[in-house]
Every structure is written in C-alpha cells, then in structure tokens.
Short mmCIF file of C-alpha atoms and ligand atoms in Angstrom, two decimals:
data_model
loop_
_atom_site.label_atom_id
_atom_site.label_comp_id
_atom_site.label_asym_id
_atom_site.label_seq_id
_atom_site.Cartn_x
_atom_site.Cartn_y
_atom_site.Cartn_z
CA MET A 9 -0.29 -0.05 -0.16
CA SER A 10 1.21 3.49 -0.51
CA ILE A 11 2.44 5.61 1.47
CA THR A 12 -0.56 8.29 0.61
CA LYS A 13 -3.32 5.52 1.41
CA LYS A 14 -1.66 4.51 4.58
CA LEU A 15 -1.55 8.26 5.32
CA ASN A 16 -5.11 8.73 5.23
CA GLN A 17 -6.89 5.15 6.69
CA ILE A 18 -4.58 6.63 9.77
CA LYS A 19 -6.57 10.19 9.40
CA GLU A 20 -9.48 8.33 9.10
CA ALA A 21 -9.76 5.92 12.21
CA ILE A 22 -8.25 8.90 14.72
CA PRO A 23 -11.02 11.41 15.74
CA LYS A 24 -9.87 14.85 14.37
CA GLU A 25 -8.74 16.46 17.92
CA VAL A 26 -6.01 14.06 18.18
CA THR A 27 -2.44 15.86 16.51
CA LEU A 28 -0.76 13.64 14.28
CA VAL A 29 3.10 13.35 13.89
CA ALA A 30 4.76 11.06 11.09
CA VAL A 31 7.75 9.77 12.10
CA SER A 32 9.94 9.91 9.62
CA LYS A 33 13.35 9.03 11.17
CA THR A 34 15.86 7.06 8.99
CA GLN A 35 13.08 6.95 5.48
CA PRO A 36 14.23 9.15 2.79
CA GLU A 37 13.04 12.19 1.54
CA THR A 38 11.11 11.18 -1.25
CA ALA A 39 8.79 9.02 1.89
CA ILE A 40 8.36 12.30 2.80
CA ILE A 41 7.17 14.16 0.41
CA GLU A 42 4.68 11.33 -0.41
CA ALA A 43 3.27 11.98 2.42
CA TYR A 44 3.76 15.84 2.07
CA GLN A 45 1.69 15.25 -0.44
CA ALA A 46 -1.46 14.31 0.53
CA GLY A 47 -1.62 16.69 2.96
CA GLN A 48 0.63 15.97 5.89
CA ARG A 49 2.88 18.92 7.89
CA ILE A 50 3.76 17.30 10.82
CA PHE A 51 7.59 15.31 11.27
CA GLY A 52 9.14 13.51 13.68
CA GLU A 53 12.41 12.87 13.51
CA ASN A 54 14.80 10.67 16.69
CA LYS A 55 18.21 12.64 15.61
CA VAL A 56 19.05 15.54 14.95
CA GLN A 57 21.67 16.10 12.50
CA GLU A 58 18.57 13.89 10.34
CA MET A 59 15.60 16.17 11.32
CA ILE A 60 18.95 19.06 9.66
CA ALA A 61 19.56 17.74 6.54
CA LYS A 62 16.40 16.72 5.81
CA GLN A 63 14.84 20.55 6.68
CA LYS A 64 16.99 22.34 4.00
CA ASN A 65 15.96 20.88 1.96
CA LEU A 66 12.58 20.02 2.41
CA PRO A 67 9.21 22.73 1.49
CA ASN A 68 9.06 25.77 4.16
CA ASP A 69 6.14 25.22 6.31
CA ILE A 70 6.91 22.01 7.72
CA GLN A 71 6.93 21.54 11.09
CA TRP A 72 9.21 19.64 12.42
CA HIS A 73 9.10 18.05 16.40
CA MET A 74 12.26 16.41 18.05
CA ILE A 75 11.32 13.56 19.16
CA GLY A 76 14.37 11.22 20.26
CA HIS A 77 16.60 11.31 23.43
CA LEU A 78 17.85 15.37 23.21
CA GLN A 79 22.12 15.96 23.95
CA ARG A 80 22.32 19.72 25.35
CA ASN A 81 24.79 20.02 22.73
CA LYS A 82 23.24 19.66 19.83
CA VAL A 83 20.14 21.95 20.29
CA LYS A 84 22.14 24.74 19.33
CA TYR A 85 21.51 23.08 15.82
CA MET A 86 18.32 23.21 15.30
CA ALA A 87 16.58 26.02 17.56
CA SER A 88 15.70 28.04 14.59
CA PHE A 89 13.91 26.59 13.19
CA VAL A 90 11.82 23.34 15.62
CA GLN A 91 8.33 23.62 16.02
CA LEU A 92 8.74 21.17 19.44
CA ILE A 93 10.75 19.03 21.14
CA HIS A 94 9.03 16.21 23.39
CA GLY A 95 11.73 14.43 25.04
CA VAL A 96 12.57 17.43 27.72
CA GLU A 97 14.02 15.10 30.13
CA SER A 98 15.47 17.70 32.47
CA PHE A 99 15.30 21.59 33.39
CA LYS A 100 19.22 21.34 32.92
CA VAL A 101 17.91 20.74 29.31
CA LEU A 102 15.00 22.97 29.56
CA GLN A 103 17.78 26.20 29.66
CA GLU A 104 19.30 25.29 27.02
CA ILE A 105 16.57 25.40 24.87
CA ASN A 106 16.01 29.36 26.63
CA LYS A 107 18.87 30.12 25.70
CA GLN A 108 19.45 28.72 22.44
CA ALA A 109 15.92 30.17 21.70
CA GLN A 110 16.27 33.41 22.45
CA LYS A 111 19.67 33.81 20.36
CA HIS A 112 17.33 33.42 17.43
CA ASN A 113 14.42 35.50 19.36
CA ARG A 114 11.95 32.43 19.68
CA ILE A 115 9.63 30.64 22.00
CA ILE A 116 10.21 27.12 21.59
CA ASP A 117 6.91 24.36 23.23
CA CYS A 118 8.35 21.45 24.89
CA LEU A 119 6.80 18.85 26.30
CA LEU A 120 8.50 17.13 29.40
CA GLN A 121 9.23 13.86 28.95
CA LEU A 122 7.63 11.49 31.84
CA LYS A 123 8.59 7.60 32.48
CA ILE A 124 6.02 5.35 32.56
CA ALA A 125 7.82 1.75 31.32
CA THR A 126 9.05 -0.95 33.10
CA GLU A 127 12.14 -1.45 30.67
CA THR A 128 15.10 0.85 32.09
CA THR A 129 15.68 1.29 28.32
CA LYS A 130 12.63 3.61 28.87
CA PHE A 131 14.04 7.40 29.41
CA GLY A 132 12.35 10.00 31.16
CA MET A 133 11.67 11.71 34.58
CA GLN A 134 9.48 10.94 37.63
CA VAL A 135 6.66 12.88 38.08
CA GLN A 136 8.40 14.70 41.90
CA GLU A 137 10.48 16.15 38.99
CA ALA A 138 8.45 17.66 36.83
CA GLU A 139 5.91 18.59 39.69
CA LYS A 140 9.52 20.26 40.60
CA ILE A 141 9.85 21.59 37.26
CA ILE A 142 6.53 23.29 36.80
CA ASN A 143 6.64 24.21 39.99
CA SER A 144 9.67 25.53 40.14
CA GLU A 145 10.18 29.48 40.74
CA ALA A 146 13.17 29.42 38.31
CA LEU A 147 11.34 28.56 35.18
CA ILE A 148 9.05 31.92 35.18
CA ASN A 149 12.49 33.26 33.21
CA LEU A 150 12.80 30.55 30.82
CA LYS A 151 10.53 33.27 29.14
CA ASN A 152 11.62 31.34 25.61
CA ILE A 153 10.60 28.32 26.02
CA LYS A 154 7.15 27.08 27.00
CA ILE A 155 5.63 23.61 28.74
CA THR A 156 3.03 22.34 25.90
CA GLY A 157 2.64 19.20 27.85
CA LEU A 158 4.00 16.24 28.31
CA MET A 159 4.96 13.03 26.51
CA GLY A 160 5.54 9.91 27.65
CA MET A 161 6.79 5.60 25.67
CA ALA A 162 4.84 2.88 26.78
CA THR A 163 6.72 -0.85 27.97
CA PHE A 164 7.44 -2.46 24.07
CA THR A 165 4.96 -5.09 24.33
CA THR A 166 1.51 -6.35 22.97
CA ASP A 167 -0.17 -6.85 26.71
CA THR A 168 -2.94 -4.73 26.14
CA ALA A 169 -2.75 -4.87 29.79
CA THR A 170 0.06 -3.28 30.72
CA LEU A 171 -0.26 -0.53 28.00
CA ASN A 172 -3.15 0.26 29.49
CA LYS A 173 -2.01 0.66 32.85
CA GLU A 174 1.14 2.71 31.27
CA PHE A 175 -1.30 5.18 29.25
CA THR A 176 -3.59 6.05 32.23
CA THR A 177 -1.05 6.72 34.37
CA LEU A 178 0.06 9.26 32.58
CA LYS A 179 -3.18 10.50 32.44
CA SER A 180 -3.64 11.20 35.10
CA THR A 181 0.37 12.96 35.26
CA PHE A 182 -1.01 15.40 33.23
CA ASP A 183 -4.11 16.10 34.28
CA HIS A 184 -2.90 16.49 38.15
CA LEU A 185 0.28 18.50 36.84
CA LYS A 186 -2.23 20.18 34.63
CA LYS A 187 -3.78 21.77 37.50
CA ILE A 188 -0.59 21.87 39.62
CA ALA A 189 0.97 24.79 36.74
CA THR A 190 0.53 28.41 37.55
CA ALA A 191 3.28 29.55 35.31
CA PRO A 192 2.54 31.69 32.22
CA ASN A 193 4.81 29.89 30.29
CA CYS A 194 3.86 26.87 31.41
CA LYS A 195 0.44 25.60 29.65
CA LEU A 196 -0.94 21.54 29.94
CA GLN A 197 -2.65 20.67 26.96
CA ILE A 198 -0.93 18.01 24.63
CA LEU A 199 -0.60 14.04 25.25
CA SER A 200 1.77 12.55 23.56
CA MET A 201 1.76 9.34 23.87
CA GLY A 202 1.15 6.34 21.18
CA MET A 203 2.99 4.58 18.55
CA SER A 204 2.13 2.03 15.06
CA SER A 205 2.18 -0.53 17.82
CA ASP A 206 -0.90 1.06 20.67
CA TYR A 207 -2.29 4.29 19.62
CA LYS A 208 -5.35 3.60 19.42
CA LEU A 209 -5.33 2.73 23.18
CA ALA A 210 -3.41 6.07 23.97
CA ILE A 211 -6.40 7.32 21.89
CA ALA A 212 -8.67 5.37 24.34
CA CYS A 213 -6.93 6.31 26.72
CA GLY A 214 -6.94 10.54 26.42
CA SER A 215 -3.56 10.73 24.42
CA THR A 216 -4.07 13.84 21.64
CA MET A 217 -0.96 13.62 20.14
CA ILE A 218 0.16 10.27 18.02
CA ARG A 219 3.75 9.79 16.51
CA ILE A 220 3.58 7.35 14.04
CA GLY A 221 6.01 5.99 11.45
CA SER A 222 6.33 1.91 10.40
CA SER A 223 2.71 1.60 10.09
CA ILE A 224 2.64 5.64 7.05
CA PHE A 225 6.65 4.60 5.75
CA GLY A 226 6.43 0.44 6.52
CA ASN A 227 9.28 -1.05 8.84
CA ARG A 228 12.98 1.07 8.80
CA ASN A 229 16.09 -0.79 8.30
C1 PLP B 315 10.66 5.47 15.85
C2 PLP B 315 9.64 6.68 17.56
C3 PLP B 315 8.64 6.50 17.37
C4 PLP B 315 7.54 5.68 15.88
O1 PLP B 315 7.33 4.51 15.74
P1 PLP B 315 6.61 3.49 15.04
O2 PLP B 315 6.82 2.31 15.65
O3 PLP B 315 7.06 3.30 13.49
O4 PLP B 315 5.19 3.77 14.82
C5 PLP B 315 7.41 7.35 17.54
N1 PLP B 315 7.87 7.63 19.53
C6 PLP B 315 9.46 8.00 19.66
C7 PLP B 315 10.07 8.68 20.33
C8 PLP B 315 10.34 7.02 18.39
O5 PLP B 315 11.73 6.76 18.34
#
C-alpha cells in the first residue's frame, strides 16, 4: 500500500482533535515528500543531524518535531526552526533550549518526557521531577520556552493490560500537573503518547498527539 493510502487510513481512524506526527526517521526525503503531498505537515525525527539535513531540502512549511533523546550540545543546531521538542528530561535541558531559542528570538514549545515504562531502557523523568520543574521559581525566567504538555513511551509489548496501565498513569499525571501549573510559560495541553502498535489504545486513554512511523512509511532498516 502507498504512503498516501496508509496516511489517509490512519487519519480516518483517529478523532480530528488528535494530532498526527509522521515519524520519518531513517526514511528518505522522497517518502516525506509523498506524505507532504498527501497533506501531512508535521514530521518527527529522533536525530538532530538527520532532521537538519532534511529540513534544508524540504518545504518550509513543514513543522519539525524532535521526538528523540536529546543531548544538550545539539540543541543549538535546531533552535532556529524546531516546532516542538518532545523529549525534555531535565531542567538543565530546558535552560539550554531557552538560551538557544533566545538567540533566534523565538519561543520553543517543549514537552516533558515522563518515564512510564517499566523497562530500564526507556528515558524520561519521574513525576516528582516534573512537579519540581513546574513549581520552580526559575521556570518563570525561561521566557523563550513554553512547556505545552507531556510525552511518554510505553513498554515495548503487545500486552494490552500493561499498555493500558501505563497510558492511564500518564493521563492522570497529565491531569494532575495541568492543575498545579501556574507559570505563564507552562500550559499543559498536549499529551503525546501512542505509536504504530499502540496508538488506538493511547487515544482511548486520552492521548492528544500520536507519533506514527512504520504504519505510514513501512518498516525501518
Ligand atoms: C520511532 C519512534 C516512534 C514511531 O515508532 P513506530 O513504531 O514506527 O510508529 C514514536 N516515538 C518515538 C519517540 C520514536 O523514537
């Protein structure tokens, strides 16, 4: 099946309030162009270098999301254009994003990545750390970033009960943090959870943004 067909199938299957991020990591630019021509504008990459290379060659109205694990020293390379950074794992990273965004006179939207999976390989912070960031006096001074939501990655499993538990936990954390957030640059609206294998369940559990790669572009090498 073509990329266009697969993209349209997913779009038809999800509520229109849910934002679809097409995860184009490792995919060639031709594949991105096909999705673009089918109307897709939001693409997610997990490596800064790869995202920069693609951004240079592809249409200007593409919104690039960084969905991968983020190294602080790479932030500067994407600060001029990145639309949303999903994987913020510490206050230090937020400070660096703020510093680089300031240089470009921009405000960069960020999601705090929460650890929801039991696997030790999954990145993210604990709820207490997120609370600390959201409540901190220092956050108010980061005028060039905005915390717009949370992101999480479930355990790599087909066990629905486990996935359901992890997504539900993240959703209640989201609701809780949303209530305690008072800083002007912290308004939790986006809950980024769900990938090719589990997005339907993620949406049922309250996801507002799904990150889909292989179900659109086929398997990665
Ligand atoms: C690769 C990736 C995805 C997409 O995974 P698929 O299973 O191909 O849909 C989503 N989120 C993150 C953080 C990823 O790295």
